[in-house]
Structures are given as structure tokens and as C-alpha cells.
mmCIF file of N, CA and C in Angstrom:
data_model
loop_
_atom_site.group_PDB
_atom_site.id
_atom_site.type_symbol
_atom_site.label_atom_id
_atom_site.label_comp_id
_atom_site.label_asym_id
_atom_site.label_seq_id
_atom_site.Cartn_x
_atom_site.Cartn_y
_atom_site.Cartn_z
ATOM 1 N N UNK N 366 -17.060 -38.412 19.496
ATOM 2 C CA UNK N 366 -16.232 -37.240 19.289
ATOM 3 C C UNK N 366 -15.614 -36.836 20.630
ATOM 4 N N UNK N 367 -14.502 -36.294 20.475
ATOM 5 C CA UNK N 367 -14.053 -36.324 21.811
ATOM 6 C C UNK N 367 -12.980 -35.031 21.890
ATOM 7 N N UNK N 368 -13.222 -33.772 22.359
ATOM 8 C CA UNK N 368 -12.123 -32.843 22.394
ATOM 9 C C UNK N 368 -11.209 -32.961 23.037
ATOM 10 N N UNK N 369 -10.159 -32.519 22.196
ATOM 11 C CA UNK N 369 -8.261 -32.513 22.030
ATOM 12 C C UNK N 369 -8.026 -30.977 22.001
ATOM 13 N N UNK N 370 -6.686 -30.773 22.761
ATOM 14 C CA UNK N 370 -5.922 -29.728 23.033
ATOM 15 C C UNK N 370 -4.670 -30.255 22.089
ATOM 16 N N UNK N 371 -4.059 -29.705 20.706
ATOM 17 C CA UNK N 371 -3.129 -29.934 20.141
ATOM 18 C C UNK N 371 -1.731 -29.018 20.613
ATOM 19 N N UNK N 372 -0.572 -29.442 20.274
ATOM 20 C CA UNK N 372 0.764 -28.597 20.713
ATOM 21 C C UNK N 372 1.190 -29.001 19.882
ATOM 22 N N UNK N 373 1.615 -27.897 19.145
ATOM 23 C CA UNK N 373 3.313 -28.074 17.715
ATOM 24 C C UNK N 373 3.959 -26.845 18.286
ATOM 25 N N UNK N 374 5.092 -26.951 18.011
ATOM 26 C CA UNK N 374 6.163 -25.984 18.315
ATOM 27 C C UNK N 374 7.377 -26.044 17.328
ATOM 28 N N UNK N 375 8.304 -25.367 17.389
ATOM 29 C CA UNK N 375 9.052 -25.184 16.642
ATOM 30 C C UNK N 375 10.724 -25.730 17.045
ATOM 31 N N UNK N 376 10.538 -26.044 18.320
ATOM 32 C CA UNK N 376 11.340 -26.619 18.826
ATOM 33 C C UNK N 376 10.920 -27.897 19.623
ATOM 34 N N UNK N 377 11.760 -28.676 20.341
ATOM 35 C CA UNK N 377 10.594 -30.180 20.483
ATOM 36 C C UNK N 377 10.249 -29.487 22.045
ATOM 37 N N UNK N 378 9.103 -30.241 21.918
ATOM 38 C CA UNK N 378 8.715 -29.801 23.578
ATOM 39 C C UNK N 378 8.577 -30.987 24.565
ATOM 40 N N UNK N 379 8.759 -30.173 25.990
ATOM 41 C CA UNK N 379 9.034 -31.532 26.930
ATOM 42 C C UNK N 379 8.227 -32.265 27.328
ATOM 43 N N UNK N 380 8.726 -33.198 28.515
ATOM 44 C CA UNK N 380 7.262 -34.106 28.574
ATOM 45 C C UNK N 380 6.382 -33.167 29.546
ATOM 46 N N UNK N 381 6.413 -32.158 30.396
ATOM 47 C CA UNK N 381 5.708 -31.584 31.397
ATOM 48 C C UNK N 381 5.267 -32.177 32.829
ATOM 49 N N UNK N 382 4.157 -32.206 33.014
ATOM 50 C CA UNK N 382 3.592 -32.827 34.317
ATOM 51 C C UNK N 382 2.371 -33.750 34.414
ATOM 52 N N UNK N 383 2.017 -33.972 35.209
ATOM 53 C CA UNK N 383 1.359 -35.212 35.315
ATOM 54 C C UNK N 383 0.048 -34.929 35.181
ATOM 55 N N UNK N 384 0.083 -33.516 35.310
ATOM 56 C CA UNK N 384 -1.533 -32.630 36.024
ATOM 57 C C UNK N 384 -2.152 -32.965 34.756
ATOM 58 N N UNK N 385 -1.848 -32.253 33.851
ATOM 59 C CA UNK N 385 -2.780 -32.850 32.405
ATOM 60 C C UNK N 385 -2.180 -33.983 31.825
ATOM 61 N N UNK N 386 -3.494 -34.380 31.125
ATOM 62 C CA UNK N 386 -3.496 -35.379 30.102
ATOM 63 C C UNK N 386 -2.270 -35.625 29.023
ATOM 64 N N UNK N 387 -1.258 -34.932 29.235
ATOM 65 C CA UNK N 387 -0.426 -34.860 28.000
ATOM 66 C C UNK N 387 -0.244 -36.047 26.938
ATOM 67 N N UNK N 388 -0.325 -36.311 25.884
ATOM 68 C CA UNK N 388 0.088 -37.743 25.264
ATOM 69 C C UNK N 388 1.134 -37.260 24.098
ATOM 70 N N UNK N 389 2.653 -37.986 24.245
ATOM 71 C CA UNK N 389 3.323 -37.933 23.213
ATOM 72 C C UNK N 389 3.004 -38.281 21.965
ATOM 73 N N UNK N 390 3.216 -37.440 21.234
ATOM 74 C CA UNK N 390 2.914 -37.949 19.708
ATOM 75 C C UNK N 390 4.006 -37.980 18.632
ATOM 76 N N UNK N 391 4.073 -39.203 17.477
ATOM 77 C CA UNK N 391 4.771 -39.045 16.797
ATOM 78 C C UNK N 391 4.866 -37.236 15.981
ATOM 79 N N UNK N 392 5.691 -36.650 15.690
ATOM 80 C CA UNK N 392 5.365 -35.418 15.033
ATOM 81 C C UNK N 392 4.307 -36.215 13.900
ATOM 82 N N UNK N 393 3.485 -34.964 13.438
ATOM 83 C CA UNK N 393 2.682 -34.864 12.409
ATOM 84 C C UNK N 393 1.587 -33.647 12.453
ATOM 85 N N UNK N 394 1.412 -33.697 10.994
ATOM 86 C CA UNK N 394 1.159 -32.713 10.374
ATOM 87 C C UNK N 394 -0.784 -32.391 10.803
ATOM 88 N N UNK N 395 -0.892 -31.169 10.980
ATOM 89 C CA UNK N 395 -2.437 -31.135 10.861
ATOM 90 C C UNK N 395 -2.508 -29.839 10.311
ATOM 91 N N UNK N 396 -3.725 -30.038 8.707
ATOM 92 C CA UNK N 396 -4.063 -28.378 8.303
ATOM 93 C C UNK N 396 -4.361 -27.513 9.259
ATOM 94 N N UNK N 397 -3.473 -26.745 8.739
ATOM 95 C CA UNK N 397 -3.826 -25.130 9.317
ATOM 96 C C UNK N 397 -2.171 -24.944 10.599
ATOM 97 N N UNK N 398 -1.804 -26.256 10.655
ATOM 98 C CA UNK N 398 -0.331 -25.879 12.133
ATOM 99 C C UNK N 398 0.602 -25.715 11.059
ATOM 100 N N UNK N 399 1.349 -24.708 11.576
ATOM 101 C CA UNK N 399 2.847 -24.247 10.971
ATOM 102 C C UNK N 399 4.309 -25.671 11.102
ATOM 103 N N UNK N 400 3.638 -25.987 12.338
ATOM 104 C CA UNK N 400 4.852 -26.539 12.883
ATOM 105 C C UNK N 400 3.926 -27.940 12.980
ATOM 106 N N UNK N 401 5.197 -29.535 13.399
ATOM 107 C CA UNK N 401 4.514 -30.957 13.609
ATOM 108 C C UNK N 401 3.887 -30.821 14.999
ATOM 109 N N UNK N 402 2.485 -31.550 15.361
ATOM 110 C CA UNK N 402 2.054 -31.608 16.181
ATOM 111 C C UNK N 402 2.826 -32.506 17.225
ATOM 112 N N UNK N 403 3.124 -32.520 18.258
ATOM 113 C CA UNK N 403 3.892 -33.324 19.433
ATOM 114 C C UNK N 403 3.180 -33.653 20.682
ATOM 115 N N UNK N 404 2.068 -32.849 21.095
ATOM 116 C CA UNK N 404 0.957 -33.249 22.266
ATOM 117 C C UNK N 404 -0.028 -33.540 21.772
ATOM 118 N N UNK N 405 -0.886 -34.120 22.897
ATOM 119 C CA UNK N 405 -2.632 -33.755 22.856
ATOM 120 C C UNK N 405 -2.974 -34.099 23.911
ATOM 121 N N UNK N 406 -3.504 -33.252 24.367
ATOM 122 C CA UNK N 406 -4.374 -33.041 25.727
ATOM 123 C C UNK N 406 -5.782 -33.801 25.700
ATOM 124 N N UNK N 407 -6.067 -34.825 25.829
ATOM 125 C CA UNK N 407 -6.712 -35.879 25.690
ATOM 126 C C UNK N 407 -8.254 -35.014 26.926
ATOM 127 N N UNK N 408 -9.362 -35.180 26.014
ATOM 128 C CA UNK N 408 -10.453 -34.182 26.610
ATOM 129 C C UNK N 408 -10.402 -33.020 26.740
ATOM 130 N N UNK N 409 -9.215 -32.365 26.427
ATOM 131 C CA UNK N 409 -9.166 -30.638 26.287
ATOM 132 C C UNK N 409 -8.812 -30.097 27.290
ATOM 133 N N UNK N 410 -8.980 -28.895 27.727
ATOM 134 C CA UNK N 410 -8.648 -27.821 28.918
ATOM 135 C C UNK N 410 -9.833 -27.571 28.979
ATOM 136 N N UNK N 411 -10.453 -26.917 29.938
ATOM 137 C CA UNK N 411 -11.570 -26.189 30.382
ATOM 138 C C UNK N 411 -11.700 -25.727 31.726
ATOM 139 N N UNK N 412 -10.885 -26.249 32.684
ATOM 140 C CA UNK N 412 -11.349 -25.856 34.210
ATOM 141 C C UNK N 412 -10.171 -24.584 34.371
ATOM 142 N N UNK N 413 -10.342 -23.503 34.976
ATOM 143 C CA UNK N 413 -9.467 -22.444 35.896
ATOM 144 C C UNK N 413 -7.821 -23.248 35.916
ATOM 145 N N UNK N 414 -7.717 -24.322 36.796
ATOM 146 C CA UNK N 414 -6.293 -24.686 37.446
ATOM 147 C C UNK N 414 -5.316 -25.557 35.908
ATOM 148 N N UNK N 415 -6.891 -25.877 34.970
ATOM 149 C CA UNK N 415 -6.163 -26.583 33.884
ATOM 150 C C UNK N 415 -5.491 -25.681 32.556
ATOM 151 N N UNK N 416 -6.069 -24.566 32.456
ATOM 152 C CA UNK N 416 -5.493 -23.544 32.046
ATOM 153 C C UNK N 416 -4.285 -22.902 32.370
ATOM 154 N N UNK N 417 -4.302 -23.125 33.958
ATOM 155 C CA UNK N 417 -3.129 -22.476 34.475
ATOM 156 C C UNK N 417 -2.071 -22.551 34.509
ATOM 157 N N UNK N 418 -2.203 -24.473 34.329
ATOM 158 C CA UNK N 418 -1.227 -25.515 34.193
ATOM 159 C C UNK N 418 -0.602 -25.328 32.539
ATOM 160 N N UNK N 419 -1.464 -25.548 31.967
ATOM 161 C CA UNK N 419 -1.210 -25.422 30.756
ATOM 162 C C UNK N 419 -0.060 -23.716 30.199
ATOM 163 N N UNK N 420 -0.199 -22.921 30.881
ATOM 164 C CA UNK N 420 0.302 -21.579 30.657
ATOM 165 C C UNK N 420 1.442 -22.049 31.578
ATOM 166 N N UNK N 421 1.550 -22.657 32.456
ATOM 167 C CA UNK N 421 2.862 -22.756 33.433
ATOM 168 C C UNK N 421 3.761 -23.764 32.359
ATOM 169 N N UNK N 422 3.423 -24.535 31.592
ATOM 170 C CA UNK N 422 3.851 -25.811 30.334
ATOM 171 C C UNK N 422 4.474 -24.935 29.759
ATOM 172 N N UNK N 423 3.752 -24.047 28.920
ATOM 173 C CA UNK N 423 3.770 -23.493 28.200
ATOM 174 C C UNK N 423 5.585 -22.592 28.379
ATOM 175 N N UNK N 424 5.274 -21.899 29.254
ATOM 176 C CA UNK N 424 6.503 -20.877 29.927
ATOM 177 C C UNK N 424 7.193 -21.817 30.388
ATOM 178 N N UNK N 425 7.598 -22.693 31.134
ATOM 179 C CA UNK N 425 8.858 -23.302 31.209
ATOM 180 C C UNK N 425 9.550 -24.051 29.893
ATOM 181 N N UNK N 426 8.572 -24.580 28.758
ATOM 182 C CA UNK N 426 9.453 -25.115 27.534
ATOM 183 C C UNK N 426 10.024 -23.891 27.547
ATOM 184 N N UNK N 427 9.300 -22.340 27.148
ATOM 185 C CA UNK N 427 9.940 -22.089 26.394
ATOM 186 C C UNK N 427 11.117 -20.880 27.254
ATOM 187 N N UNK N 428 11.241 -20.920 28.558
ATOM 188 C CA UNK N 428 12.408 -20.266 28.995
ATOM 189 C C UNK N 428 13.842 -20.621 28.645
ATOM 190 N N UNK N 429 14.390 -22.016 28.308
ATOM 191 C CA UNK N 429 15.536 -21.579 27.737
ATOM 192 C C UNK N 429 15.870 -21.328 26.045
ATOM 193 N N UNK N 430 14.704 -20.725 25.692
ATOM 194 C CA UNK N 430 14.754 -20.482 24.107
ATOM 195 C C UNK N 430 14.749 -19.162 23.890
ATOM 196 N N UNK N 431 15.254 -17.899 23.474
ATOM 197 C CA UNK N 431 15.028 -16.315 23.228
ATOM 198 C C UNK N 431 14.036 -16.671 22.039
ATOM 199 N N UNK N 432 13.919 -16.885 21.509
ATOM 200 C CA UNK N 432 12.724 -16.926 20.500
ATOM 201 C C UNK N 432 12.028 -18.161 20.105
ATOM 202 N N UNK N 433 10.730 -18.521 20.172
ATOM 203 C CA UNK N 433 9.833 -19.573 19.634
ATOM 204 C C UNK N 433 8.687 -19.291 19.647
ATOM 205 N N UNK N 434 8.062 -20.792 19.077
ATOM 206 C CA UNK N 434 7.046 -20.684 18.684
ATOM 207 C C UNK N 434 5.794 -21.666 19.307
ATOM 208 N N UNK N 435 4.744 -21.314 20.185
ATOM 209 C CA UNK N 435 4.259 -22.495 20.140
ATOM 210 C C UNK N 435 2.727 -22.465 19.830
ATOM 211 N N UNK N 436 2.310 -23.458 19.316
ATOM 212 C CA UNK N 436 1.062 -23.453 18.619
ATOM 213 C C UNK N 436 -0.178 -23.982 19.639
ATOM 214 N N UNK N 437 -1.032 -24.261 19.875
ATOM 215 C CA UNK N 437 -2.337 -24.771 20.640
ATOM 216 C C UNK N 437 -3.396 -24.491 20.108
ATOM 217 N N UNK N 438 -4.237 -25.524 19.784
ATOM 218 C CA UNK N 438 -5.464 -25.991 18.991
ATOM 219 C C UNK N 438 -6.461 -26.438 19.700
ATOM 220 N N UNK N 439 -8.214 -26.311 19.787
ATOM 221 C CA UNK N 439 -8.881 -27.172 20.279
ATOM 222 C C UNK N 439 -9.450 -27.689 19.168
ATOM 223 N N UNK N 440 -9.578 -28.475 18.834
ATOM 224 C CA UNK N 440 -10.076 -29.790 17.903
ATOM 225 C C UNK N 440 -11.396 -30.480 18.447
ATOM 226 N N UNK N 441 -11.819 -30.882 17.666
ATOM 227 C CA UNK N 441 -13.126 -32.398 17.916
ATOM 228 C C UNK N 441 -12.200 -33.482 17.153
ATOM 229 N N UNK N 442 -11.952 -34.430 17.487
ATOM 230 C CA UNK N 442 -11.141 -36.089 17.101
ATOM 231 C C UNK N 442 -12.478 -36.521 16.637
ATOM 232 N N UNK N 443 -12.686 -36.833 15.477
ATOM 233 C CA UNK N 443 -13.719 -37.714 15.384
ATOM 234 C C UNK N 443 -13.515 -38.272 13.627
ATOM 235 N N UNK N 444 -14.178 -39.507 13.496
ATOM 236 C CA UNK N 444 -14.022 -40.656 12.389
ATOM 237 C C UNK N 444 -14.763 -39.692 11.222
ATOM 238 N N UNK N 445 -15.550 -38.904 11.608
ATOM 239 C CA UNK N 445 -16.951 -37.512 10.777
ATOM 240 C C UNK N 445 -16.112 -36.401 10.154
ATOM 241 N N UNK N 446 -15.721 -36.525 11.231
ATOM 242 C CA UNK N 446 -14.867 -34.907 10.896
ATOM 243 C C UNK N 446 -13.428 -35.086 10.932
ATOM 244 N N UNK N 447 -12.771 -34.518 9.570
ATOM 245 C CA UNK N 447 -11.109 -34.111 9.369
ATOM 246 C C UNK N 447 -10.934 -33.178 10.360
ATOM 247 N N UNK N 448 -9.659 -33.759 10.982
ATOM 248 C CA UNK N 448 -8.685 -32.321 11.867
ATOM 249 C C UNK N 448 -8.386 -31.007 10.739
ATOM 250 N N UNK N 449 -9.329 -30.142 11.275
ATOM 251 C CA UNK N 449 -8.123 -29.202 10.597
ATOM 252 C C UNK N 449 -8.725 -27.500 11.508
ATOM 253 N N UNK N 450 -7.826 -26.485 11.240
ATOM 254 C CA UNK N 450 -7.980 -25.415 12.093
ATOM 255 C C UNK N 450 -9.066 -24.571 11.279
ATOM 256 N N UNK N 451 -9.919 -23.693 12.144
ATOM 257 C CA UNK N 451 -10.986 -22.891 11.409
ATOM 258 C C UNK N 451 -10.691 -21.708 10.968
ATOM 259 N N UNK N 452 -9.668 -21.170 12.412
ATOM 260 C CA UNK N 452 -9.419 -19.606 13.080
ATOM 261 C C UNK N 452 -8.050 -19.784 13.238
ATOM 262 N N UNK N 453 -7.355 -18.580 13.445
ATOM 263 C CA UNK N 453 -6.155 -18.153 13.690
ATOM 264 C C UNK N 453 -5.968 -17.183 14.435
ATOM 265 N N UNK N 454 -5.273 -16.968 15.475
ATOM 266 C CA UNK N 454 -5.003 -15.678 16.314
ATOM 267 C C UNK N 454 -3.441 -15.940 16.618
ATOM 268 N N UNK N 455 -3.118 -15.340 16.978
ATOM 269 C CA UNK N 455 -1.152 -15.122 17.603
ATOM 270 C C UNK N 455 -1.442 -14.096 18.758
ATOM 271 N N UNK N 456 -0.630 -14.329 19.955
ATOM 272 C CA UNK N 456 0.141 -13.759 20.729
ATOM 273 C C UNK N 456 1.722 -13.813 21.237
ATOM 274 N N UNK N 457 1.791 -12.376 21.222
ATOM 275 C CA UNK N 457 2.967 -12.718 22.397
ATOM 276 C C UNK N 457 3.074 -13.459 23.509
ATOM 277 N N UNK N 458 4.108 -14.056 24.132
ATOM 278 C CA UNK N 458 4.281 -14.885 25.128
ATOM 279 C C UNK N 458 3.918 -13.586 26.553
ATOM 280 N N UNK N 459 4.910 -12.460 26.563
ATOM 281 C CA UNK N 459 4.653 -11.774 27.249
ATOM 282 C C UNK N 459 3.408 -11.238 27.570
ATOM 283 N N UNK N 460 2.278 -11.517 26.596
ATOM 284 C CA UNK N 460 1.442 -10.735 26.245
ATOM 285 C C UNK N 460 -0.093 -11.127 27.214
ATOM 286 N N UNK N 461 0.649 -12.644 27.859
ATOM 287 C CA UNK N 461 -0.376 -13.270 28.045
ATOM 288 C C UNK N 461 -0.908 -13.077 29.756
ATOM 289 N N UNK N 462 -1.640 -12.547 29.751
ATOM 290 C CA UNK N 462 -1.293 -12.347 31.276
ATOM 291 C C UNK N 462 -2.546 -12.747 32.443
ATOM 292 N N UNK N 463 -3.377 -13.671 31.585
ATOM 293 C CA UNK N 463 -4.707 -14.648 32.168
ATOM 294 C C UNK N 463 -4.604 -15.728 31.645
ATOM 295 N N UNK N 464 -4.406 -17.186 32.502
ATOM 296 C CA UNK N 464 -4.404 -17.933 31.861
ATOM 297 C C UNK N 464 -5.660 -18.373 30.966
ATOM 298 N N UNK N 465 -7.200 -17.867 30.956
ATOM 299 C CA UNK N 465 -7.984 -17.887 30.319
ATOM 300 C C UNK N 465 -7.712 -17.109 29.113
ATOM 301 N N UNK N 466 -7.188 -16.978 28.491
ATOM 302 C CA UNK N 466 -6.516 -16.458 26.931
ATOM 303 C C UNK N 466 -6.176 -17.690 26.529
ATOM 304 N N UNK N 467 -5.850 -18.782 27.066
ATOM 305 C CA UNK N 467 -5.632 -20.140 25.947
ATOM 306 C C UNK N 467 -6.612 -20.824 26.366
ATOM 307 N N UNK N 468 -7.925 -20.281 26.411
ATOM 308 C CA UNK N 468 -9.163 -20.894 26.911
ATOM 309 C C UNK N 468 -9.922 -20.382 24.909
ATOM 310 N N UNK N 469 -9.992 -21.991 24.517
ATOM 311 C CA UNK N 469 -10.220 -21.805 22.815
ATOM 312 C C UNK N 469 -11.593 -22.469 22.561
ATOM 313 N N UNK N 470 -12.327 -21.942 21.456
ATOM 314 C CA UNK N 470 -13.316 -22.305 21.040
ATOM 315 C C UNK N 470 -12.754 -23.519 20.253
ATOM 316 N N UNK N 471 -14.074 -24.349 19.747
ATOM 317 C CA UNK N 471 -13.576 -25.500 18.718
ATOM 318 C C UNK N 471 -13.408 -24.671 17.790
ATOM 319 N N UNK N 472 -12.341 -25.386 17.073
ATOM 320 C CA UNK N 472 -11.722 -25.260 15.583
ATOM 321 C C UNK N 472 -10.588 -24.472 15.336
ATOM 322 N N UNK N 473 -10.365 -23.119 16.876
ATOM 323 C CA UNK N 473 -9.121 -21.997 16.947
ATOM 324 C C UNK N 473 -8.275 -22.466 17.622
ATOM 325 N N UNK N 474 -7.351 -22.021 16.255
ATOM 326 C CA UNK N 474 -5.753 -21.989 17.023
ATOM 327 C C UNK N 474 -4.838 -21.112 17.703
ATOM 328 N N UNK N 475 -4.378 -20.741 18.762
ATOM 329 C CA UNK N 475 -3.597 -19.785 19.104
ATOM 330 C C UNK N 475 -1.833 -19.844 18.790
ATOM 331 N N UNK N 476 -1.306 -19.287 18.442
ATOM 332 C CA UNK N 476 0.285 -19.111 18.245
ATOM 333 C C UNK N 476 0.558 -18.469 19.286
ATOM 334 N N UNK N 477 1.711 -18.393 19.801
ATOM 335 C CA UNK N 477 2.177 -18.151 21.347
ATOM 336 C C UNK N 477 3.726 -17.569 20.673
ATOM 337 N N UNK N 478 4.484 -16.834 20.527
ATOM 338 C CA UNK N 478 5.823 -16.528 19.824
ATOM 339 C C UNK N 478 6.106 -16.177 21.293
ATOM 340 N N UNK N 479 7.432 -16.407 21.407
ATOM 341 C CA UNK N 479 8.621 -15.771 22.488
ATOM 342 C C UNK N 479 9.400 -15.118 22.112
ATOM 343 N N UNK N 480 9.725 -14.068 21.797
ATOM 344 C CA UNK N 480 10.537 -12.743 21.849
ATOM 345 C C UNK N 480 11.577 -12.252 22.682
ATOM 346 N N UNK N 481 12.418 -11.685 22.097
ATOM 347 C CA UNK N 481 13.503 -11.042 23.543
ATOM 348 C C UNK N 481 11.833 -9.289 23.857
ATOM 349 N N UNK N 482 12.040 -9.765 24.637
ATOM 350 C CA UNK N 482 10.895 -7.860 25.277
ATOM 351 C C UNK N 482 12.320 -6.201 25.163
ATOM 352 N N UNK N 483 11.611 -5.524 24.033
ATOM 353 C CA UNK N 483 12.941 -4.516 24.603
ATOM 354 C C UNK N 483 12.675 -3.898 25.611
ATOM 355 N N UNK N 484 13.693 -2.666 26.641
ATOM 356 C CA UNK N 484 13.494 -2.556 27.773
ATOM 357 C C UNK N 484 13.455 -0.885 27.744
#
């Protein structure tokens, strides 16, 4: 068994950086994501700087978009167990302001929406 960091979005997302594990994926579907899955973070997130990275990913896809969506999952991959999500939470993009907030238990998914902020 081996934990995965999933990414679907609603728009396609880029390739990012080298720092994490990123692996392109054909889109596809996993219960419980709104949108096709397109990453996986091969062993997950867990350290301080990998979180951080991951929230810096995160905010540059989605700066030239006024509104989206992006999804992030921690999963177990395994031949035993079906992918699918347990939990559900959403935030705002603005909202996020530690990168330990996309620090996920197995099975929860977080939604990430981008908004115009009124002023």
C-alpha cells in the first residue's frame, strides 16, 4: 500500500516543479472527485517544505483563472482497497493561510475554489 496525494481540477493543471513527486495522469475518474484526476503525488505530502510546495502549485495554476476549482485527496493505492474519498471539506483559496491546512488524513478530500475576494 502506498500513499498518494490526488489533483483534479476543473481546468487542466500544469506540470509544476521538480520538488514533488508529481506524475501526469491520463484524466480519470475517482469516487467521491467532482472533477478528472490529473496528478499524484507519488508517497504523499507530509514534511513542512512539502506542503508548502504543494500550496505554492496550488496558487500559481490557479492565478491566471478568476474562478476554479481544485481538488486534493490523500488515498492508500492498494490491489485491497478501491480508491474512493471518505470525507469532504472545501475551502477558499484565500482562505488558506498555513500551508498545513492541505496536510490530510487518509481517505479526505479538500476542494480549494478561487473566487474574485470583494473589497
Amino acid at each position: 500500500m502506498t500513499n498518494y496525494y490526488y489533483l483534479a481540477s476543473d481546468q487542466k493543471l500544469g506540470l509544476g516543479n521538480a520538488s514533488l513527486d508529481f506524475v501526469e495522469t491520463e484524466p480519470w475518474m475517482i469516487p467521491g472527485f467532482d472533477y478528472p484526476v490529473q496528478r499524484e503525488i507519488f508517497n504523499g505530502v507530509e514534511k513542512e517544505w512539502e506542503l508548502r510546495e504543494l500550496l505554492q502549485y496550488i496558487r500559481n495554476y490557479t492565478a491566471p483563472h478568476k474562478v476554479c476549482s481544485v481538488q486534493v485527496a490523500h488515498l492508500i493505492n492498494s490491489n485491497l482497497v478501491e480508491l474512493s474519498v471518505q470525507k469532504k471539506s472545501s475551502l477558499q483559496l484565500h482562505e488558506i493561510v498555513d500551508p498545513k491546512q492541505l496536510m490530510l488524513q487518509e481517505g479526505h478530500m479538500l476542494t480549494i475554489n478561487k473566487v474574485p475576494i470583494s473589497q
